[in-house]
PDB file of C-alpha atoms and ligand atoms in Angstrom:
ATOM      1  CA  MET A 283      88.945  86.637  92.762  1.00 97.00           C
ATOM      2  CA  LYS A 284      88.773  83.285  94.543  1.00 95.00           C
ATOM      3  CA  LYS A 285      92.553  82.995  94.699  1.00 96.00           C
ATOM      4  CA  LEU A 286      92.836  86.510  96.128  1.00 96.00           C
ATOM      5  CA  TYR A 287      90.361  85.816  98.942  1.00 96.00           C
ATOM      6  CA  GLU A 288      92.144  82.571  99.756  1.00 96.00           C
ATOM      7  CA  GLY A 289      95.418  84.476  99.863  1.00 96.00           C
ATOM      8  CA  LEU A 290      93.952  87.138 102.127  1.00 97.00           C
ATOM      9  CA  ASN A 291      92.791  84.454 104.539  1.00 97.00           C
ATOM     10  CA  LEU A 292      96.231  82.886 104.506  1.00 96.00           C
ATOM     11  CA  PHE A 293      97.915  86.244 105.133  1.00 96.00           C
ATOM     12  CA  GLN A 294      95.713  86.972 108.141  1.00 97.00           C
ATOM     13  CA  ARG A 295      96.045  83.490 109.616  1.00 96.00           C
ATOM     14  CA  MET A 296      99.747  82.827 108.912  1.00 95.00           C
ATOM     15  CA  ALA A 297     101.854  85.714 107.555  1.00 94.00           C
ATOM     16  CA  TYR A 298     100.555  88.537 109.761  1.00 96.00           C
ATOM     17  CA  PRO A 299     101.004  86.638 113.060  1.00 96.00           C
ATOM     18  CA  ALA A 300     104.499  85.588 111.972  1.00 95.00           C
ATOM     19  CA  HIS A 301     105.518  89.232 111.437  1.00 95.00           C
ATOM     20  CA  LYS A 302     103.260  90.926 113.960  1.00 96.00           C
ATOM     21  CA  ALA A 303     105.996  93.022 115.580  1.00 96.00           C
ATOM     22  CA  LEU A 304     107.127  94.339 112.185  1.00 96.00           C
ATOM     23  CA  PHE A 305     103.615  95.359 111.174  1.00 97.00           C
ATOM     24  CA  GLU A 306     102.987  97.031 114.526  1.00 96.00           C
ATOM     25  CA  ARG A 307     106.191  99.034 114.118  1.00 96.00           C
ATOM     26  CA  LEU A 308     105.280  99.964 110.534  1.00 97.00           C
ATOM     27  CA  ALA A 309     101.823 101.100 111.634  1.00 97.00           C
ATOM     28  CA  LYS A 310     103.416 104.247 113.067  1.00 94.00           C
ATOM     29  CA  ASN A 311     105.805 105.266 110.287  1.00 95.00           C
ATOM     30  CA  GLN A 312     107.868 104.136 107.321  1.00 97.00           C
ATOM     31  CA  SER A 313     111.529 104.479 106.472  1.00 97.00           C
ATOM     32  CA  PRO A 314     112.021 102.779 103.082  1.00 98.00           C
ATOM     33  CA  GLN A 315     115.514 101.978 101.827  1.00 97.00           C
ATOM     34  CA  ALA A 316     114.814 102.805  98.187  1.00 98.00           C
ATOM     35  CA  VAL A 317     112.326 104.082  95.656  1.00 98.00           C
ATOM     36  CA  PHE A 318     111.684 101.246  93.217  1.00 98.00           C
ATOM     37  CA  ILE A 319     110.248 102.374  89.890  1.00 98.00           C
ATOM     38  CA  THR A 320     109.121  99.592  87.619  1.00 98.00           C
ATOM     39  CA  CYS A 321     106.481  98.457  85.138  1.00 98.00           C
ATOM     40  CA  SER A 322     102.960  97.446  86.191  1.00 98.00           C
ATOM     41  CA  ASP A 323     103.602  94.039  84.629  1.00 98.00           C
ATOM     42  CA  SER A 324     102.317  91.276  86.938  1.00 98.00           C
ATOM     43  CA  ARG A 325     105.469  89.208  86.479  1.00 98.00           C
ATOM     44  CA  ILE A 326     107.641  91.688  88.372  1.00 98.00           C
ATOM     45  CA  VAL A 327     107.464  91.321  92.155  1.00 98.00           C
ATOM     46  CA  PRO A 328     109.949  93.887  93.518  1.00 98.00           C
ATOM     47  CA  ASN A 329     109.893  92.639  97.115  1.00 97.00           C
ATOM     48  CA  LEU A 330     110.545  89.103  95.911  1.00 97.00           C
ATOM     49  CA  LEU A 331     113.269  90.219  93.501  1.00 96.00           C
ATOM     50  CA  VAL A 332     115.373  91.944  96.165  1.00 95.00           C
ATOM     51  CA  GLN A 333     114.047  89.898  99.087  1.00 95.00           C
ATOM     52  CA  ALA A 334     112.687  93.005 100.791  1.00 96.00           C
ATOM     53  CA  GLU A 335     110.310  93.146 103.735  1.00 95.00           C
ATOM     54  CA  PRO A 336     107.211  95.330 104.110  1.00 96.00           C
ATOM     55  CA  GLY A 337     108.391  98.905 104.605  1.00 97.00           C
ATOM     56  CA  ASP A 338     111.628  98.448 102.662  1.00 97.00           C
ATOM     57  CA  LEU A 339     110.560  99.642  99.209  1.00 98.00           C
ATOM     58  CA  PHE A 340     108.593 102.712  98.132  1.00 98.00           C
ATOM     59  CA  ILE A 341     107.227 101.413  94.837  1.00 98.00           C
ATOM     60  CA  LEU A 342     106.084 103.417  91.817  1.00 98.00           C
ATOM     61  CA  ARG A 343     104.581 101.421  88.982  1.00 98.00           C
ATOM     62  CA  ASN A 344     103.167 102.283  85.584  1.00 97.00           C
ATOM     63  CA  ALA A 345     103.157 100.979  82.034  1.00 96.00           C
ATOM     64  CA  GLY A 346     106.772 100.919  80.843  1.00 97.00           C
ATOM     65  CA  ASN A 347     108.352 102.350  84.044  1.00 98.00           C
ATOM     66  CA  VAL A 348     108.016 105.797  82.545  1.00 97.00           C
ATOM     67  CA  ILE A 349     108.864 109.083  84.274  1.00 97.00           C
ATOM     68  CA  PRO A 350     107.459 112.135  82.491  1.00 95.00           C
ATOM     69  CA  PRO A 351     110.063 114.926  82.175  1.00 94.00           C
ATOM     70  CA  ALA A 352     109.804 118.257  84.002  1.00 93.00           C
ATOM     71  CA  THR A 353     108.407 119.909  80.867  1.00 91.00           C
ATOM     72  CA  VAL A 354     105.147 117.994  81.431  1.00 90.00           C
ATOM     73  CA  ALA A 355     102.654 119.048  84.136  1.00 89.00           C
ATOM     74  CA  PRO A 356     103.365 116.849  87.175  1.00 89.00           C
ATOM     75  CA  GLY A 357     101.016 113.904  87.709  1.00 91.00           C
ATOM     76  CA  GLY A 358     100.803 111.065  90.188  1.00 93.00           C
ATOM     77  CA  THR A 359     104.158 109.526  89.265  1.00 95.00           C
ATOM     78  CA  ILE A 360     106.132 112.704  89.933  1.00 97.00           C
ATOM     79  CA  ALA A 361     104.106 113.490  93.054  1.00 97.00           C
ATOM     80  CA  SER A 362     105.010 110.066  94.464  1.00 97.00           C
ATOM     81  CA  LEU A 363     108.683 110.501  93.590  1.00 98.00           C
ATOM     82  CA  GLU A 364     108.780 113.970  95.138  1.00 97.00           C
ATOM     83  CA  TYR A 365     107.170 112.687  98.329  1.00 98.00           C
ATOM     84  CA  ALA A 366     109.607 109.759  98.471  1.00 98.00           C
ATOM     85  CA  VAL A 367     112.754 111.842  98.303  1.00 97.00           C
ATOM     86  CA  ARG A 368     111.601 115.013 100.083  1.00 96.00           C
ATOM     87  CA  ALA A 369     109.211 113.793 102.774  1.00 97.00           C
ATOM     88  CA  LEU A 370     110.650 110.342 103.392  1.00 98.00           C
ATOM     89  CA  GLY A 371     114.260 111.265 102.631  1.00 97.00           C
ATOM     90  CA  ILE A 372     114.928 108.182 100.529  1.00 98.00           C
ATOM     91  CA  ARG A 373     118.465 108.262  99.123  1.00 96.00           C
ATOM     92  CA  ASP A 374     118.370 105.645  96.351  1.00 96.00           C
ATOM     93  CA  VAL A 375     116.145 105.411  93.272  1.00 97.00           C
ATOM     94  CA  VAL A 376     116.105 102.158  91.287  1.00 97.00           C
ATOM     95  CA  LEU A 377     114.487 102.353  87.866  1.00 98.00           C
ATOM     96  CA  CYS A 378     113.887  98.790  86.679  1.00 98.00           C
ATOM     97  CA  GLY A 379     112.756  97.761  83.202  1.00 98.00           C
ATOM     98  CA  HIS A 380     112.115  94.157  82.250  1.00 98.00           C
ATOM     99  CA  SER A 381     112.211  91.636  79.435  1.00 98.00           C
ATOM    100  CA  ASN A 382     109.169  91.137  77.198  1.00 97.00           C
ATOM    101  CA  CYS A 383     107.706  94.517  78.236  1.00 97.00           C
ATOM    102  CA  GLY A 384     104.268  95.080  76.685  1.00 95.00           C
ATOM    103  CA  ALA A 385     104.581  98.877  76.833  1.00 96.00           C
ATOM    104  CA  MET A 386     107.889  98.782  74.935  1.00 96.00           C
ATOM    105  CA  SER A 387     106.356  96.353  72.456  1.00 95.00           C
ATOM    106  CA  GLY A 388     103.548  98.893  71.982  1.00 93.00           C
ATOM    107  CA  ILE A 389     106.123 101.491  70.945  1.00 92.00           C
ATOM    108  CA  LEU A 390     107.632  99.122  68.413  1.00 92.00           C
ATOM    109  CA  HIS A 391     104.157  98.202  67.136  1.00 91.00           C
ATOM    110  CA  PRO A 392     102.122 101.429  67.292  1.00 89.00           C
ATOM    111  CA  GLU A 393      99.224  99.696  65.525  1.00 91.00           C
ATOM    112  CA  SER A 394      98.797  97.474  68.601  1.00 90.00           C
ATOM    113  CA  VAL A 395      97.963 100.492  70.807  1.00 90.00           C
ATOM    114  CA  GLU A 396      96.006 102.447  68.189  1.00 90.00           C
ATOM    115  CA  SER A 397      92.735 101.918  70.086  1.00 94.00           C
ATOM    116  CA  MET A 398      94.342 102.957  73.408  1.00 94.00           C
ATOM    117  CA  PRO A 399      94.944 106.724  73.275  1.00 92.00           C
ATOM    118  CA  ALA A 400      96.015 106.943  76.913  1.00 93.00           C
ATOM    119  CA  VAL A 401      98.687 104.289  76.405  1.00 93.00           C
ATOM    120  CA  ARG A 402      99.823 105.937  73.172  1.00 91.00           C
ATOM    121  CA  SER A 403     100.140 109.280  74.913  1.00 91.00           C
ATOM    122  CA  TRP A 404     101.922 107.836  77.953  1.00 93.00           C
ATOM    123  CA  VAL A 405     104.600 105.897  76.086  1.00 91.00           C
ATOM    124  CA  ARG A 406     105.567 108.956  74.040  1.00 91.00           C
ATOM    125  CA  HIS A 407     107.898 109.736  76.952  1.00 93.00           C
ATOM    126  CA  ALA A 408     109.965 106.769  75.753  1.00 94.00           C
ATOM    127  CA  GLU A 409     110.376 108.057  72.206  1.00 92.00           C
ATOM    128  CA  PRO A 410     114.047 109.085  72.657  1.00 92.00           C
ATOM    129  CA  ALA A 411     114.765 105.415  73.393  1.00 95.00           C
ATOM    130  CA  LEU A 412     112.933 104.345  70.247  1.00 94.00           C
ATOM    131  CA  ARG A 413     114.909 106.818  68.146  1.00 93.00           C
ATOM    132  CA  ALA A 414     118.142 105.464  69.621  1.00 93.00           C
ATOM    133  CA  VAL A 415     117.059 101.892  68.885  1.00 94.00           C
ATOM    134  CA  ARG A 416     116.266 102.817  65.292  1.00 93.00           C
ATOM    135  CA  GLU A 417     119.780 104.199  64.889  1.00 92.00           C
ATOM    136  CA  ARG A 418     121.042 100.765  65.838  1.00 90.00           C
ATOM    137  CA  PHE A 419     118.332  98.702  64.149  1.00 92.00           C
ATOM    138  CA  PRO A 420     116.805 100.716  61.294  1.00 90.00           C
ATOM    139  CA  GLU A 421     114.353  97.882  60.689  1.00 87.00           C
ATOM    140  CA  GLY A 422     112.949  94.897  62.511  1.00 84.00           C
ATOM    141  CA  ASP A 423     110.991  94.255  65.662  1.00 84.00           C
ATOM    142  CA  GLY A 424     112.356  90.935  66.947  1.00 89.00           C
ATOM    143  CA  ASP A 425     113.506  90.054  70.463  1.00 93.00           C
ATOM    144  CA  GLU A 426     116.907  91.670  69.921  1.00 94.00           C
ATOM    145  CA  VAL A 427     115.272  94.999  69.074  1.00 96.00           C
ATOM    146  CA  LEU A 428     112.811  94.799  71.967  1.00 96.00           C
ATOM    147  CA  ASP A 429     115.626  93.950  74.410  1.00 97.00           C
ATOM    148  CA  ALA A 430     117.610  96.982  73.210  1.00 96.00           C
ATOM    149  CA  LEU A 431     114.547  99.193  73.562  1.00 96.00           C
ATOM    150  CA  VAL A 432     113.946  97.986  77.128  1.00 97.00           C
ATOM    151  CA  GLU A 433     117.529  98.922  78.064  1.00 97.00           C
ATOM    152  CA  LEU A 434     117.549 102.266  76.285  1.00 96.00           C
ATOM    153  CA  ASN A 435     114.210 103.120  77.853  1.00 97.00           C
ATOM    154  CA  VAL A 436     115.768 102.742  81.309  1.00 97.00           C
ATOM    155  CA  VAL A 437     118.441 105.247  80.246  1.00 95.00           C
ATOM    156  CA  ALA A 438     115.804 107.564  78.764  1.00 95.00           C
ATOM    157  CA  GLN A 439     113.715 107.469  81.932  1.00 97.00           C
ATOM    158  CA  LEU A 440     116.725 108.121  84.178  1.00 96.00           C
ATOM    159  CA  ARG A 441     117.400 111.174  82.048  1.00 94.00           C
ATOM    160  CA  ASN A 442     113.779 112.207  82.540  1.00 95.00           C
ATOM    161  CA  VAL A 443     114.145 111.714  86.299  1.00 96.00           C
ATOM    162  CA  LEU A 444     117.113 114.085  86.244  1.00 95.00           C
ATOM    163  CA  THR A 445     115.099 116.840  84.561  1.00 95.00           C
ATOM    164  CA  HIS A 446     113.274 117.353  87.863  1.00 96.00           C
ATOM    165  CA  GLY A 447     115.005 119.949  90.005  1.00 96.00           C
ATOM    166  CA  PHE A 448     114.218 118.227  93.290  1.00 96.00           C
ATOM    167  CA  VAL A 449     116.102 115.165  91.980  1.00 96.00           C
ATOM    168  CA  SER A 450     119.064 116.795  90.246  1.00 94.00           C
ATOM    169  CA  ALA A 451     119.777 119.092  93.217  1.00 95.00           C
ATOM    170  CA  LEU A 452     120.077 116.106  95.571  1.00 95.00           C
ATOM    171  CA  VAL A 453     122.075 114.039  93.060  1.00 94.00           C
ATOM    172  CA  GLU A 454     124.552 116.873  92.554  1.00 93.00           C
ATOM    173  CA  LYS A 455     125.043 117.118  96.308  1.00 94.00           C
ATOM    174  CA  GLY A 456     125.692 113.379  96.466  1.00 93.00           C
ATOM    175  CA  GLU A 457     122.580 112.842  98.570  1.00 95.00           C
ATOM    176  CA  LEU A 458     120.609 110.798  96.052  1.00 96.00           C
ATOM    177  CA  GLU A 459     121.793 107.955  93.827  1.00 94.00           C
ATOM    178  CA  LEU A 460     120.110 106.683  90.679  1.00 95.00           C
ATOM    179  CA  HIS A 461     120.325 103.055  89.567  1.00 95.00           C
ATOM    180  CA  GLY A 462     119.220 101.640  86.201  1.00 96.00           C
ATOM    181  CA  TRP A 463     118.270  97.963  86.151  1.00 97.00           C
ATOM    182  CA  VAL A 464     116.805  95.497  83.671  1.00 97.00           C
ATOM    183  CA  TYR A 465     115.207  92.325  85.001  1.00 98.00           C
ATOM    184  CA  ASP A 466     115.083  89.202  82.844  1.00 98.00           C
ATOM    185  CA  ILE A 467     111.971  87.257  83.795  1.00 98.00           C
ATOM    186  CA  ALA A 468     113.036  83.904  82.346  1.00 97.00           C
ATOM    187  CA  SER A 469     116.435  83.692  84.062  1.00 96.00           C
ATOM    188  CA  GLY A 470     115.901  85.830  87.188  1.00 96.00           C
ATOM    189  CA  THR A 471     119.034  87.789  86.304  1.00 96.00           C
ATOM    190  CA  VAL A 472     119.347  91.563  86.580  1.00 97.00           C
ATOM    191  CA  LYS A 473     121.626  93.846  84.596  1.00 96.00           C
ATOM    192  CA  GLY A 474     122.692  97.232  85.955  1.00 95.00           C
ATOM    193  CA  LEU A 475     123.622 100.338  84.021  1.00 94.00           C
ATOM    194  CA  ASP A 476     127.365 100.868  84.163  1.00 88.00           C
ATOM    195  CA  ALA A 477     128.956 104.081  85.391  1.00 80.00           C
ATOM    196  CA  ASP A 478     129.476 105.368  81.860  1.00 79.00           C
ATOM    197  CA  GLY A 479     125.726 105.171  81.270  1.00 82.00           C
ATOM    198  CA  LYS A 480     126.259 103.265  78.049  1.00 82.00           C
ATOM    199  CA  ARG A 481     125.921  99.556  78.771  1.00 89.00           C
ATOM    200  CA  PHE A 482     124.280  97.117  81.120  1.00 93.00           C
ATOM    201  CA  SER A 483     126.149  94.296  82.847  1.00 93.00           C
ATOM    202  CA  PRO A 484     125.022  91.562  85.264  1.00 93.00           C
ATOM    203  CA  ILE A 485     124.678  92.520  88.923  1.00 90.00           C
ATOM    204  CA  GLY A 486     123.834  90.533  92.031  1.00 87.00           C
ATOM    205  CA  ALA A 487     125.027  86.937  92.303  1.00 82.00           C
ATOM    206  CA  SER A 488     125.232  86.716  88.501  1.00 75.00           C
ATOM    207  CA  GLY A 489     127.676  89.589  88.155  1.00 74.00           C
ATOM    208  CA  THR A 490     130.000  92.019  89.831  1.00 61.00           C
ATOM    209  CA  GLY A 491     128.612  95.303  88.622  1.00 57.00           C
ATOM    210  CA  SER A 492     130.229  98.310  90.193  1.00 54.00           C
ATOM    211  CA  ARG A 493     129.516 101.903  89.479  1.00 60.00           C
ATOM    212  CA  ASP A 494     130.218 105.493  90.294  1.00 59.00           C
ATOM    213  CA  GLU A 495     126.980 107.437  90.643  1.00 58.00           C
ATOM    214  CA  ARG A 496     128.581 110.815  90.040  1.00 56.00           C
ATOM    215  CA  LYS A 497     130.062 109.558  86.789  1.00 62.00           C
ATOM    216  CA  LEU A 498     126.712 108.092  85.809  1.00 68.00           C
ATOM    217  CA  LEU A 499     125.097 111.476  86.385  1.00 65.00           C
ATOM    218  CA  ALA A 500     127.692 113.173  84.216  1.00 64.00           C
ATOM    219  CA  SER A 501     127.135 110.599  81.499  1.00 68.00           C
ATOM    220  CA  LEU A 502     123.373 110.931  81.582  1.00 73.00           C
ATOM    221  CA  GLU A 503     123.567 114.690  81.481  1.00 66.00           C
ATOM    222  CA  ALA A 504     125.848 114.642  78.479  1.00 57.00           C
ATOM    223  CA  ASP A 505     125.254 116.823  75.470  1.00 56.00           C
ATOM    224  CA  GLU A 506     122.709 116.589  72.687  1.00 59.00           C
ATOM    225  CA  GLU A 507     124.659 113.871  70.868  1.00 63.00           C
ATOM    226  CA  PHE A 508     124.180 111.556  73.848  1.00 65.00           C
ATOM    227  CA  TRP A 509     122.069 108.999  72.035  1.00 62.00           C
ATOM    228  CA  GLU A 510     124.337 108.826  68.997  1.00 60.00           C
ATOM    229  CA  ARG A 511     127.210 107.631  71.146  1.00 55.00           C
ATOM    230  CA  LEU A 512     125.321 104.791  72.768  1.00 57.00           C
TER     231      LEU A 512
HETATM  232 ZN1   ZN B  20     106.451  96.229  81.129  1.00 77.86          ZN
END
């Protein structure tokens, strides 16, 4: 904890005074630019990644950036998402997976989470991604397989997001946009899900990703054979 207390001191002596006006404004209300859903992994720092200030991002985090579908009784994750889009009126949702994800590794190696029933139960919401990965890689659990699982899990979770009526209604009206990202920790690069919902390509300074959200929605809502075409 020593490092945390030192950091707190530094924040109060240096960072807070430097941004006093911003914090005083934020004390009264918030108007975030986006919902940022990502993994709890300590190596992901959303505000650093997109150079956002306090108040810019409404952040939801859990193991594996998982969104339970509407068929499951709503918990804290869905409550936060509902509040973000309905109470705060946020119009963009970024769902960001990452390289070397421990939760995705746990799906590939079920024995590693055998003694953690809560984790095992939670990551079952990513099983469609695992099935899709196994179509592509019937065997193996190397980096290539884990990387594919991380990407397909972002697609699977966006599909889960869309099962919630309060999301799909806004998306259909063009009032809410969904974005699928994968962050590579080693290189600092980010890939975004293309409009066809089938592949990821570099975005930001490392790429020129462009997309059509309506088309992405149509792709994600495709028929039962969706995963076979990926
Ligand atoms: Zn992770």
